[in-house]
Short mmCIF file of C-alpha atoms in Angstrom, two decimals:
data_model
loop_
_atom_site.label_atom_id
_atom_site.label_comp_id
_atom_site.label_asym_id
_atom_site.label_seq_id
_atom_site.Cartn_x
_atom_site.Cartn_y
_atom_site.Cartn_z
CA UNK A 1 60.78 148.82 -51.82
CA UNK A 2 58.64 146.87 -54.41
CA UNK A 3 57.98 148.60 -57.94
CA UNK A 4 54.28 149.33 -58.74
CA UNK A 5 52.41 150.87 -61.52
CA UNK A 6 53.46 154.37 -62.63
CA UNK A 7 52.65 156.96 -60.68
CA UNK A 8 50.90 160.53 -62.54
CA UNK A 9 54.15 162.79 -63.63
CA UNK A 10 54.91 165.35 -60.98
CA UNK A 11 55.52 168.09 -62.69
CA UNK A 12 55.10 172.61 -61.76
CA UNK A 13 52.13 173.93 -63.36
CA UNK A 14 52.38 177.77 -62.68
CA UNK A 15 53.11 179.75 -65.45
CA UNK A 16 56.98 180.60 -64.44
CA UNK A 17 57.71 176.99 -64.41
CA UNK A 18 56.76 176.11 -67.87
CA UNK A 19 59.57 178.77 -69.08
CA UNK A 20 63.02 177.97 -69.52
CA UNK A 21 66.11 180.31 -67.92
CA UNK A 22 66.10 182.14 -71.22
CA UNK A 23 62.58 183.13 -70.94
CA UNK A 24 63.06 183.49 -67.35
CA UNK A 25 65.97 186.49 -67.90
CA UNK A 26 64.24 188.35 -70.41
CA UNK A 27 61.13 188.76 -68.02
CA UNK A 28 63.31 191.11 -65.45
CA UNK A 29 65.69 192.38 -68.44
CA UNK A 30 61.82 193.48 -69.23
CA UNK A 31 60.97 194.50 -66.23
CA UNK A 32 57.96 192.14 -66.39
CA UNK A 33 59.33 190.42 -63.38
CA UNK A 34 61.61 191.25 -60.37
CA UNK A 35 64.26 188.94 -59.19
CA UNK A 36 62.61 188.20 -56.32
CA UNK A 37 59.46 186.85 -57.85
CA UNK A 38 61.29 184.90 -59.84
CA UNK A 39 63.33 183.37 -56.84
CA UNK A 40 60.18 183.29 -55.04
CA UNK A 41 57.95 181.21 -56.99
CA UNK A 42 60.39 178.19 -57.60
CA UNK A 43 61.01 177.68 -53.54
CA UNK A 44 57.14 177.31 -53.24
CA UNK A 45 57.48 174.80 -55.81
CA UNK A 46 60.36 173.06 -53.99
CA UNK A 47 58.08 173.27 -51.27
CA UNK A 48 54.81 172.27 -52.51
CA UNK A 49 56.69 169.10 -54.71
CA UNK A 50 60.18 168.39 -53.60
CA UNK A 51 58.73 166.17 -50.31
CA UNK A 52 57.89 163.50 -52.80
CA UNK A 53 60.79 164.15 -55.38
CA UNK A 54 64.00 164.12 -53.34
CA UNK A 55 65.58 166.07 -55.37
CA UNK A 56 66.91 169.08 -52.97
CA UNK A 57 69.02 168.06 -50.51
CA UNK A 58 69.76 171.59 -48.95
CA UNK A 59 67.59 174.42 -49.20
CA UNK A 60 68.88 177.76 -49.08
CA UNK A 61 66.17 180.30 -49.85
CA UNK A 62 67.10 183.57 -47.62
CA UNK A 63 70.79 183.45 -49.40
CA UNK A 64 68.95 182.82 -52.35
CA UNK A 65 66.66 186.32 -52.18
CA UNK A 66 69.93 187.44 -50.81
CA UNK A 67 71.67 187.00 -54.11
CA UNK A 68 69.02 188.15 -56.01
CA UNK A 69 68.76 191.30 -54.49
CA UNK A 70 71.99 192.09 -55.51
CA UNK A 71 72.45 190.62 -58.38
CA UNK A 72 72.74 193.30 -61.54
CA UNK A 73 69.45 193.48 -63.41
CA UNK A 74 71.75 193.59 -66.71
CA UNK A 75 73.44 189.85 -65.39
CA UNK A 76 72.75 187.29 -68.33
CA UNK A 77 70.64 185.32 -65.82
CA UNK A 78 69.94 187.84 -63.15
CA UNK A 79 67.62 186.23 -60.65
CA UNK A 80 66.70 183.13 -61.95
CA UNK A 81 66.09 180.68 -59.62
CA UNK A 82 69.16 177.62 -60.08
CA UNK A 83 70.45 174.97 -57.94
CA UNK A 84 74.11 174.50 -57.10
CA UNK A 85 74.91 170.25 -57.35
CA UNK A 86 75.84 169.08 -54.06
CA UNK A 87 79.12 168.42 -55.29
CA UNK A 88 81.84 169.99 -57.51
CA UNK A 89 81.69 173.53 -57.86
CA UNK A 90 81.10 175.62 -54.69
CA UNK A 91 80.41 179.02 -53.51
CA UNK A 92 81.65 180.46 -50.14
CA UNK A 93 79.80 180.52 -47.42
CA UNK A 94 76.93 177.85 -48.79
CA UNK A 95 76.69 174.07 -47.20
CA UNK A 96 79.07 171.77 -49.35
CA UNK A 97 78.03 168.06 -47.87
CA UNK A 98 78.83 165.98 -51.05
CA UNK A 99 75.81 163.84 -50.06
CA UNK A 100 78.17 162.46 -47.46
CA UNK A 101 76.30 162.13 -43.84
CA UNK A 102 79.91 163.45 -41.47
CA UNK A 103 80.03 166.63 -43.46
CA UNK A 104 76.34 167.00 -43.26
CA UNK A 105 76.54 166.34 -39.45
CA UNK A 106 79.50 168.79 -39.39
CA UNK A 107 77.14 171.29 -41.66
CA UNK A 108 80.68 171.90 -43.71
CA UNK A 109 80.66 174.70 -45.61
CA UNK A 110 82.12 176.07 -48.82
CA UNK A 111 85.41 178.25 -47.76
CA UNK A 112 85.39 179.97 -51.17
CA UNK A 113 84.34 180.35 -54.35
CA UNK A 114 85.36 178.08 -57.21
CA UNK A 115 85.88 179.25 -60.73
CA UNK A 116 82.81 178.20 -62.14
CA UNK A 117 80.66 179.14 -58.59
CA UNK A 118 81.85 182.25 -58.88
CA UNK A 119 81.16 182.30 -62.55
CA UNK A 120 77.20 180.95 -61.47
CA UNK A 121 77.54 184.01 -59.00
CA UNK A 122 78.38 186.78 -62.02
CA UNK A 123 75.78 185.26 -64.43
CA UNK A 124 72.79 186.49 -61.46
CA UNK A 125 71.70 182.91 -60.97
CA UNK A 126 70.25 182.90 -57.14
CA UNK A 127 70.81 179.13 -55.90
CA UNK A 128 68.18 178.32 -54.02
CA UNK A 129 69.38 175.02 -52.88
CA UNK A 130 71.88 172.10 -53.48
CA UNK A 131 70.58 169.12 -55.42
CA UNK A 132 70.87 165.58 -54.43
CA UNK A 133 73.67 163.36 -55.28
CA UNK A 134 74.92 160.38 -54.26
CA UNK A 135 78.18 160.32 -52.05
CA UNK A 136 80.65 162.15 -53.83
CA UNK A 137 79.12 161.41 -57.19
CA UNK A 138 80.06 157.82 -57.18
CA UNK A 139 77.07 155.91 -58.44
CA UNK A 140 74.81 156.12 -61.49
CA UNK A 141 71.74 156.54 -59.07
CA UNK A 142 70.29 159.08 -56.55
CA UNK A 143 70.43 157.46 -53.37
CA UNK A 144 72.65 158.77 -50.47
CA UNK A 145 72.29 157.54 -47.51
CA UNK A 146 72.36 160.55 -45.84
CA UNK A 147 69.22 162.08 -47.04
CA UNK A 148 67.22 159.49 -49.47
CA UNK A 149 66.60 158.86 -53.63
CA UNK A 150 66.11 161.36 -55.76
CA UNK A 151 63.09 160.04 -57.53
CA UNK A 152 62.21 160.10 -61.41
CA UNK A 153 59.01 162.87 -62.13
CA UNK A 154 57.97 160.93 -64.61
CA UNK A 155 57.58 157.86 -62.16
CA UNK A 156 58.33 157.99 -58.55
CA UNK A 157 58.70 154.56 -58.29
CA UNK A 158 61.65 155.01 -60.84
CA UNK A 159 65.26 156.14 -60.90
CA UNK A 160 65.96 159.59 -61.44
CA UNK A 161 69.73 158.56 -62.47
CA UNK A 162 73.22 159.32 -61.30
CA UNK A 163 75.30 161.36 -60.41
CA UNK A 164 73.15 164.54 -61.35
CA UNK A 165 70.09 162.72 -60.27
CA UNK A 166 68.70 165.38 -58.05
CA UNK A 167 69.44 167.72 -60.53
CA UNK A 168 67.48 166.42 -63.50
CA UNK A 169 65.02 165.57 -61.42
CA UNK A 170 64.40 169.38 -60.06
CA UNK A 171 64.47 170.85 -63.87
CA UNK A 172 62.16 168.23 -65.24
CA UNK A 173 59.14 168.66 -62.68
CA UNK A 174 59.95 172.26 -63.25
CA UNK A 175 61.15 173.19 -59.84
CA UNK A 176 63.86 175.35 -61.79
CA UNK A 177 64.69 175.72 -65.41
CA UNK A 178 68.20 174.88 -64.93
CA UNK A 179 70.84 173.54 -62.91
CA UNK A 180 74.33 172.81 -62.19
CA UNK A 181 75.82 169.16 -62.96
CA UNK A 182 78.60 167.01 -63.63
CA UNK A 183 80.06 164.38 -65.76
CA UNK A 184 82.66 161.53 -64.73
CA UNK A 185 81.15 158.89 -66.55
CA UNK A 186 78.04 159.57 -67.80
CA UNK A 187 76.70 161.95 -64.93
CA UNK A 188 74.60 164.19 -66.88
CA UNK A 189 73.54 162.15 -69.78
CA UNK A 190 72.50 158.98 -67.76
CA UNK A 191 69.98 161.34 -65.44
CA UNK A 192 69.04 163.36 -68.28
CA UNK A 193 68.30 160.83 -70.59
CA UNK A 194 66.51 159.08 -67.98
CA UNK A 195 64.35 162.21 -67.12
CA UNK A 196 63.46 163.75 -70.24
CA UNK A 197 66.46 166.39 -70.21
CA UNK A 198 68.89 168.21 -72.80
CA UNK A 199 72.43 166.72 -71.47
CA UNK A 200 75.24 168.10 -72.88
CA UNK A 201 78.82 166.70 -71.81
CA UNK A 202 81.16 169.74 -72.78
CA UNK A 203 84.45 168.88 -74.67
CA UNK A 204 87.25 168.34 -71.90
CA UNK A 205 88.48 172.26 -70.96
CA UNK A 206 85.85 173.91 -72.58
CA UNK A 207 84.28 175.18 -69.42
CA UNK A 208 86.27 177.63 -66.94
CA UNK A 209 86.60 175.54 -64.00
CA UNK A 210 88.86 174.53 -60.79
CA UNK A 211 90.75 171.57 -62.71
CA UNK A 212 91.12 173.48 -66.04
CA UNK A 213 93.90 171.68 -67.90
CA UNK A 214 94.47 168.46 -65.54
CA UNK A 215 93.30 166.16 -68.37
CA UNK A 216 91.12 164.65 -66.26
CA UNK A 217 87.22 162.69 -67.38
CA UNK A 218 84.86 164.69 -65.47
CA UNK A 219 83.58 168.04 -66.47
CA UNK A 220 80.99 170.28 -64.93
CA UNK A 221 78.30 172.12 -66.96
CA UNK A 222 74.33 172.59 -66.58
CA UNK A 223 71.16 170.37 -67.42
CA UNK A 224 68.22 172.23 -69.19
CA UNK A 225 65.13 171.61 -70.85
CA UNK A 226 66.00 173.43 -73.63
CA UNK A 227 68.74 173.14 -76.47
CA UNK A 228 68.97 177.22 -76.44
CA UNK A 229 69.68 177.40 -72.46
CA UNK A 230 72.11 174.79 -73.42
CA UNK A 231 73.63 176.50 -75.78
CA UNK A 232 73.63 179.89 -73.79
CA UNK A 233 75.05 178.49 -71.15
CA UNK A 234 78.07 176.79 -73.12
CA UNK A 235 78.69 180.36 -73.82
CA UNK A 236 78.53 182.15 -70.62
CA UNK A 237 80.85 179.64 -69.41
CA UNK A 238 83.58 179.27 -71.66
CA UNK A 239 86.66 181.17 -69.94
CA UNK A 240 86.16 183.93 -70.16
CA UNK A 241 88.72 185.51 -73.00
CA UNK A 242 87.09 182.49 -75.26
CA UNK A 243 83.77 183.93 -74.73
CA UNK A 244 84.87 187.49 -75.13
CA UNK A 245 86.27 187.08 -78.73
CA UNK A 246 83.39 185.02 -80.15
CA UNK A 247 80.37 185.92 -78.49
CA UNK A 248 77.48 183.84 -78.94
CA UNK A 249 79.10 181.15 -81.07
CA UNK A 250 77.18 178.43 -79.73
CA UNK A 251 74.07 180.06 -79.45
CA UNK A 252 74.29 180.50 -83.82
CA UNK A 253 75.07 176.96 -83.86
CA UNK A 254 72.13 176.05 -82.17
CA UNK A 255 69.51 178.05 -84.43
CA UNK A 256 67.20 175.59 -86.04
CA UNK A 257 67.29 177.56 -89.49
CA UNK A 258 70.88 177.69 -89.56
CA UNK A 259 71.52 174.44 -88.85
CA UNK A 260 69.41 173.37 -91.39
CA UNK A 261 70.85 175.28 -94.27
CA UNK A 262 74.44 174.02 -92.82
CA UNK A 263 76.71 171.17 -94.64
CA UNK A 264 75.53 167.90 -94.46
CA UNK A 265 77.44 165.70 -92.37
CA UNK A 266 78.91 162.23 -92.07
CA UNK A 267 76.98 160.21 -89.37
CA UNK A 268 77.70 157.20 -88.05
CA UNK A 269 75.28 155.03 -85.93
CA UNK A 270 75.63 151.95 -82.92
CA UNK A 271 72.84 150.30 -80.86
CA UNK A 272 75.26 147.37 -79.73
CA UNK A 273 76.55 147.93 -76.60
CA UNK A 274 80.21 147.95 -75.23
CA UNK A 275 80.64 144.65 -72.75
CA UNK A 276 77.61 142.69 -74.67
CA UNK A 277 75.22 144.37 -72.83
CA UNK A 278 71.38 144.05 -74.16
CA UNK A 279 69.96 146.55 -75.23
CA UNK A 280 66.22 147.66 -74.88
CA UNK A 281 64.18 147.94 -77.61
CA UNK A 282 63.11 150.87 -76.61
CA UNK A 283 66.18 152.43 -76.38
CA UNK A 284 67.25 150.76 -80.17
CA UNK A 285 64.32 151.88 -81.99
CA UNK A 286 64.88 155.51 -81.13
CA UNK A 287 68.42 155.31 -82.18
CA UNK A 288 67.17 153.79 -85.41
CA UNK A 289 64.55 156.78 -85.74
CA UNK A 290 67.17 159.20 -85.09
CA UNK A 291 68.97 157.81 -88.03
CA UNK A 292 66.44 157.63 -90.63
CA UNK A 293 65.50 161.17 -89.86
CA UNK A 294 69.02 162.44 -90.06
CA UNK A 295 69.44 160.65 -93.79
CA UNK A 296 66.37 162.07 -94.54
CA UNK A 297 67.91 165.89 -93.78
CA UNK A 298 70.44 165.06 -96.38
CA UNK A 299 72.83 163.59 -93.93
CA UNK A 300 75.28 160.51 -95.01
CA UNK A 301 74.22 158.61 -92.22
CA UNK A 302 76.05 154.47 -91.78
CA UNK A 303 75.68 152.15 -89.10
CA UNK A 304 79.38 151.84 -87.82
CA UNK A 305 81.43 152.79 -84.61
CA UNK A 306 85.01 152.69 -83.15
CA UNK A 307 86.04 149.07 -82.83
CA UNK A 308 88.79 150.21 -79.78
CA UNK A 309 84.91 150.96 -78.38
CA UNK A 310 84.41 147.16 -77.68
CA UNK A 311 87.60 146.96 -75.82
CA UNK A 312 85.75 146.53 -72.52
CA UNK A 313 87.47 143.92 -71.03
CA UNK A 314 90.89 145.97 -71.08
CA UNK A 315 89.03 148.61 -70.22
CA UNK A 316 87.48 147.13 -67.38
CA UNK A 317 90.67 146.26 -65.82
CA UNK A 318 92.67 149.61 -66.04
CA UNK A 319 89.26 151.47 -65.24
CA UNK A 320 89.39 149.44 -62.03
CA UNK A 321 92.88 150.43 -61.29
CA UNK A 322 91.61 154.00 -61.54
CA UNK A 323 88.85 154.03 -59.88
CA UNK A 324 90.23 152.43 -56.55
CA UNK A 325 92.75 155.41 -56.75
CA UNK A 326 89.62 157.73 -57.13
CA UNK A 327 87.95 156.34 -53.93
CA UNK A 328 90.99 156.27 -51.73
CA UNK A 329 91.24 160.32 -53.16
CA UNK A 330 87.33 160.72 -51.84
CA UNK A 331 88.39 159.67 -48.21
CA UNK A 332 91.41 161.73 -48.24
CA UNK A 333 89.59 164.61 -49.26
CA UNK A 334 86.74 163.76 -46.25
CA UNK A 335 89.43 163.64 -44.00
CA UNK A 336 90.66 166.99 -44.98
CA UNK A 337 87.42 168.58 -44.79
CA UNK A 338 86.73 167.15 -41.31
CA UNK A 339 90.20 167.90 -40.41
CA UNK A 340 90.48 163.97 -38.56
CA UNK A 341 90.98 160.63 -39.94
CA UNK A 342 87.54 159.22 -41.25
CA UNK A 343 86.70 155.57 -40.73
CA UNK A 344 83.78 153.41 -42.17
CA UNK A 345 81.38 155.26 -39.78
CA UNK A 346 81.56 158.36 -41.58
CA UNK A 347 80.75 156.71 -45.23
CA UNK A 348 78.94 155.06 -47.00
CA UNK A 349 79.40 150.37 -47.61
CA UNK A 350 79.88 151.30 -51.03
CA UNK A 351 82.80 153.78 -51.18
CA UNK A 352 84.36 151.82 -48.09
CA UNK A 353 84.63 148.86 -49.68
CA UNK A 354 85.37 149.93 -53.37
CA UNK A 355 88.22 151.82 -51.21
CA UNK A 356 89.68 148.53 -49.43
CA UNK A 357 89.46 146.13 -51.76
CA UNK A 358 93.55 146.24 -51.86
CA UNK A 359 94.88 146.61 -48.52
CA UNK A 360 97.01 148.93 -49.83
CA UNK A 361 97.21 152.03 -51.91
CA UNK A 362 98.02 150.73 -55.54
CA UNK A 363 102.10 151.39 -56.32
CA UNK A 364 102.17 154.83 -58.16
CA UNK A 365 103.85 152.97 -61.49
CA UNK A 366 100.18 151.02 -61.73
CA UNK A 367 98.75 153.60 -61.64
CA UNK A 368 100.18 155.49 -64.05
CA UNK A 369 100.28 152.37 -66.68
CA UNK A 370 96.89 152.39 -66.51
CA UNK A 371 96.67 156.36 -67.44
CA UNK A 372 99.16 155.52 -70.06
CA UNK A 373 97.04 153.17 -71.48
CA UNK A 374 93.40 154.70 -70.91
CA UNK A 375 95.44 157.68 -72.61
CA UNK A 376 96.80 155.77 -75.88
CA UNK A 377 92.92 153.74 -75.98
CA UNK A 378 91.25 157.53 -76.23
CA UNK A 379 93.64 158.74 -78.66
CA UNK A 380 93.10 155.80 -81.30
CA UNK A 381 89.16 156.21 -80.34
CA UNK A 382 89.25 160.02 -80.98
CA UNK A 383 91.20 159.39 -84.27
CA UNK A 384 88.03 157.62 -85.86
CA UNK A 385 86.63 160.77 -85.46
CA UNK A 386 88.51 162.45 -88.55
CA UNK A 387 86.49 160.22 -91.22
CA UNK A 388 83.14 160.73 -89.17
CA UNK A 389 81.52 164.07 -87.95
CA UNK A 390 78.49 162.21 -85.24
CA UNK A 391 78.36 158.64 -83.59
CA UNK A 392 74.75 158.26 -82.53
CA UNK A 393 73.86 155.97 -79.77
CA UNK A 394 71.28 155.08 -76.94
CA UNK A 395 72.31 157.15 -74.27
CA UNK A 396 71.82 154.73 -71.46
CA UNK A 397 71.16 150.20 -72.30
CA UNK A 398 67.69 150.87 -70.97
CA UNK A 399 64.84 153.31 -69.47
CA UNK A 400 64.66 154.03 -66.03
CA UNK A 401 64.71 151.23 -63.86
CA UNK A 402 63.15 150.77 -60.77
CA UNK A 403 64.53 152.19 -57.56
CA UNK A 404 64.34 148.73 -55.96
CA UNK A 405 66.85 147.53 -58.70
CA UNK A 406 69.70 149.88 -57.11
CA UNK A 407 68.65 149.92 -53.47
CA UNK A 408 71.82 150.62 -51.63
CA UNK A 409 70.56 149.23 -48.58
CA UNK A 410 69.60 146.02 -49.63
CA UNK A 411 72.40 145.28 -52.45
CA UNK A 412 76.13 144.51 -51.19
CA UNK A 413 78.62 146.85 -52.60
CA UNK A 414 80.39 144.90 -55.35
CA UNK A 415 76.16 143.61 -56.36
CA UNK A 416 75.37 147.34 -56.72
CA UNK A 417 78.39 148.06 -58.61
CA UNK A 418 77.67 145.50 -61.04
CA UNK A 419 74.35 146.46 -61.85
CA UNK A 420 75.34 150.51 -62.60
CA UNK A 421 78.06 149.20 -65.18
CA UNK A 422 75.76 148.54 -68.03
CA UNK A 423 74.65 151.93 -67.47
CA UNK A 424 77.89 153.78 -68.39
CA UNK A 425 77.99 151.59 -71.17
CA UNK A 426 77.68 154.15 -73.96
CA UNK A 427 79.17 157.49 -71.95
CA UNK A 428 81.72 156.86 -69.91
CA UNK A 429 84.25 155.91 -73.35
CA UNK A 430 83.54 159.72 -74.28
CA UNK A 431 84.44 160.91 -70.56
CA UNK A 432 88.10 158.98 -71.68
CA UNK A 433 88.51 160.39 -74.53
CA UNK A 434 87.45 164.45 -73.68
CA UNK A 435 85.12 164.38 -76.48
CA UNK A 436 81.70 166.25 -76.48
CA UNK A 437 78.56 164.47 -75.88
CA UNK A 438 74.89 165.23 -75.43
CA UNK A 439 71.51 163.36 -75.13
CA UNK A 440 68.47 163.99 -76.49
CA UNK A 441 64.48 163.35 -75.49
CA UNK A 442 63.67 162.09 -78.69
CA UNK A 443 61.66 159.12 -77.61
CA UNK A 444 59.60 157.84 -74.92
CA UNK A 445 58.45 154.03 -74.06
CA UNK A 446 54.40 152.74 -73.95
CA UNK A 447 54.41 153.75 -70.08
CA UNK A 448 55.57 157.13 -71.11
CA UNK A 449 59.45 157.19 -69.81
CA UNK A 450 61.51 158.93 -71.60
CA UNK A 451 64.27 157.89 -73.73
CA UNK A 452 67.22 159.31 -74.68
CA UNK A 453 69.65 158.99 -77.77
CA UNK A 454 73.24 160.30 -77.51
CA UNK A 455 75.51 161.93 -80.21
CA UNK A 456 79.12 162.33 -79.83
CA UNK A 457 80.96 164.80 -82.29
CA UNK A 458 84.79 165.00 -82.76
CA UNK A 459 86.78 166.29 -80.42
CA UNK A 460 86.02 170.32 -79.27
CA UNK A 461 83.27 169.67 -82.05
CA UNK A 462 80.26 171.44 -79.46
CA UNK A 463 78.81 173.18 -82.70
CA UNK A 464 78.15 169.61 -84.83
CA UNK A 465 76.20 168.30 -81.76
CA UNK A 466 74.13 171.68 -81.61
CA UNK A 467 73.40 171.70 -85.17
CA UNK A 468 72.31 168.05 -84.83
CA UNK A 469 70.16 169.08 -81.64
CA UNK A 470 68.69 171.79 -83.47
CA UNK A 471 67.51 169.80 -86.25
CA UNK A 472 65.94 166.80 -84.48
CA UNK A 473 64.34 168.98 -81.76
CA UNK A 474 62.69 171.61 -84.69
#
């Protein structure tokens, strides 16, 4: 695949596209709009657009009328159209392939609801699909082999970003107004920054979900276009005696006028990379923007960061420990899920290999030195926090590159590896530490792609990156 010039933006243009899930609920709460329209319209967009995006794996419109036919017309988001990531949470009964070709062969489905699924289910969003990811989340771009890239709306020619590539990808043409995503390393922001998105890593625990309280990096929330769906949805989703006892606290920290008249805060900014990695200009200029116009809203804004953040070389090495123990997990979990032993066959070169490259599993006391000291690295990192209230960054080292740059079936495994690193550059240290995390459209380049700057608040800290939001959006 050779880059070219970029192509026109893909992008819905009927009038139910252009509104966000907010808009979308108050239409039936109105009774402007049934369910059923609603659910309607966006799979004749995924129809009409989705051939040349990638971005739905699975379609599953009948369940998806299905659910909103039944779905309470008083449900926060009853009806609107969503789409479930193809990985993560699940809901019974729908196809759960993890972009992986055996279980799409086998056409495995969910056996039951997960916590968050099931909270999807009680909010009245009707999935009308499964987005694209690549195999079990691994990589930074959209490309299983299974089914194809997800491809960038902005530029087809471009990456649409990883792991919630297919995701982004489907709210930014408009396809729906939100959808469900996740977050090891960078697997909202990346994608969202990338394709013009809202991106908002939740604090570690601050969602209700299956692994609530394992301490572990990845999260799953939503990606939105806008900073009140955002915010709505870090509400609805909070467990839900949390939400119960301060209802709409994130929405109020999101309000543009409030947010304004708020304390000013300490901010700290970075456009050097962790590892060395260059930076685009791009990329540095709209951190540099996003600083001037935060000191000139009465912020105390610095250039400065963590210095534990430019401790990639350790970090390298104990993240490598980790993350063969993560691949040898996603074959044991394959093999449970196909109920036989799985072989290379029934994956994908990369996650083979990144499996196998010790013959063995690593002894369990590696292991857990490595936890032990990923665990006393984000503790030091988090504890810069208490003199500083922000950290802004560039969300990703560059734009989106070309889909040719990450082909996975013309780079080896360990190539394609190399080039995603710089990517989790700035998000994956935030992933470590459980802090919150969001990115921001605040930019674009001369061809038009957008760029995204990231702002990480102190830990549980979702209201300072709101307020932030609120104020640099208008």
């Amino acid at each position: 695949m050779q880059p070219g010039p970029p192509s026109a933006p893909i992008r819905a243009d009927d009038a139910l596209a252009a509104l966000d899930a907010t808009a979308q609920a108050a239409l039936v709460h109105r009774g402007e709009v049934s369910p059923d329209e609603l659910v309607r319209a966006a799979c004749a967009r995924i129809e009409s657009l989705d051939g040349a995006l990638g971005a739905v794996a699975v379609r599953t419109f009948e369940a998806a009328l299905a659910e909103s036919a039944r779905a309470p017309r008083d449900a926060p988001f009853a009806g609107v159209p969503f789409l479930m990531k193809d990985v993560g949470a699940r809901q019974a009964g729908r196809p759960y392939y993890a972009g992986n070709r055996a279980l799409r062969a086998a056409d495995h489905r969910a056996s039951a609801d997960t916590v968050l699924g099931a909270r999807f289910r009680a909010l009245g969003l009707a999935a009308v699909g499964n987005s694209t990811t690549p195999e079990f989340a691994l990589q930074s771009n959209t490309w299983p082999l299974a089914t194809g890239p997800a491809r960038n709306p902005f530029d087809l020619a471009r990456s649409a970003g990883g792991s919630s590539g297919g995701a982004c990808a489907a709210v930014a043409a408009g396809l729906v107004p939100v959808a469900h995503a996740s977050d090891g390393a960078g697997s909202i922001r990346i994608p969202a920054a990338w394709c013009g998105l809202v991106g908002l890593k939740p604090s570690r625990d601050r969602i209700a979900w299956r692994h609530f309280g394992a301490a572990r990096a990845d999260v799953e929330f939503v990606v939105a276009r806008s900073l009140r769906d955002t915010a709505a949805f870090l509400d609805a989703l909070r467990p839900s005696e949390r939400a119960a006892q301060e209802p709409g606290r994130f929405a109020a920290a999101a309000c543009a006028e409030r947010a304004a008249a708020a304390k000013r805060l300490r901010v700290a900014f970075t456009t050097r990379a962790p590892g060395g990695f260059d930076v685009d200009v791009a990329c540095a200029r709209a951190v540099e923007w996003t600083a001037r116009a935060l000191a000139a809203r009465g912020h105390a804004v610095d250039e400065g960061a963590p210095p534990s953040l430019y401790d990639h070389a350790e970090r390298q090495v104990y993240g490598a420990i980790l993350g063969n123990d993560e691949y040898r997990g996603c074959l044991d979990e394959l093999a449970e899920r196909l109920g036989r032993a799985v072989g290379p066959d029934d994956v994908e070169p990369f996650l083979w290999e990144l499996a196998h490259l010790a013959d063995e599993p690593l002894a369990e006391r590696v292991v857990a030195d490595a936890r032990a000291w990923v665990e006393g690295w984000s503790q030091v990192t988090a504890a810069w926090f208490e003199e500083v209230d922000a950290l802004v960054t560039p969300t990703v080292v560059e734009p989106a590159p070309p889909l040719a740059h990450l082909d996975p079936t013309a780079l080896a495994p360990l190539a394609l590896l190399e080039r995603m690193v710089p990517h989790m550059a700035f998000t994956e240290p935030w992933n470590a530490t459980g802090q919150p995390a969001i990115t921001l459209p605040l930019a674009q380049t001369r061809e038009g792609l957008p760029v995204g700057v990231q702002i990480v608040a102190a830990p549980r800290r979702e209201e300072t990156l709101l307020a932030l939001a609120a104020e640099l959006l208008g």
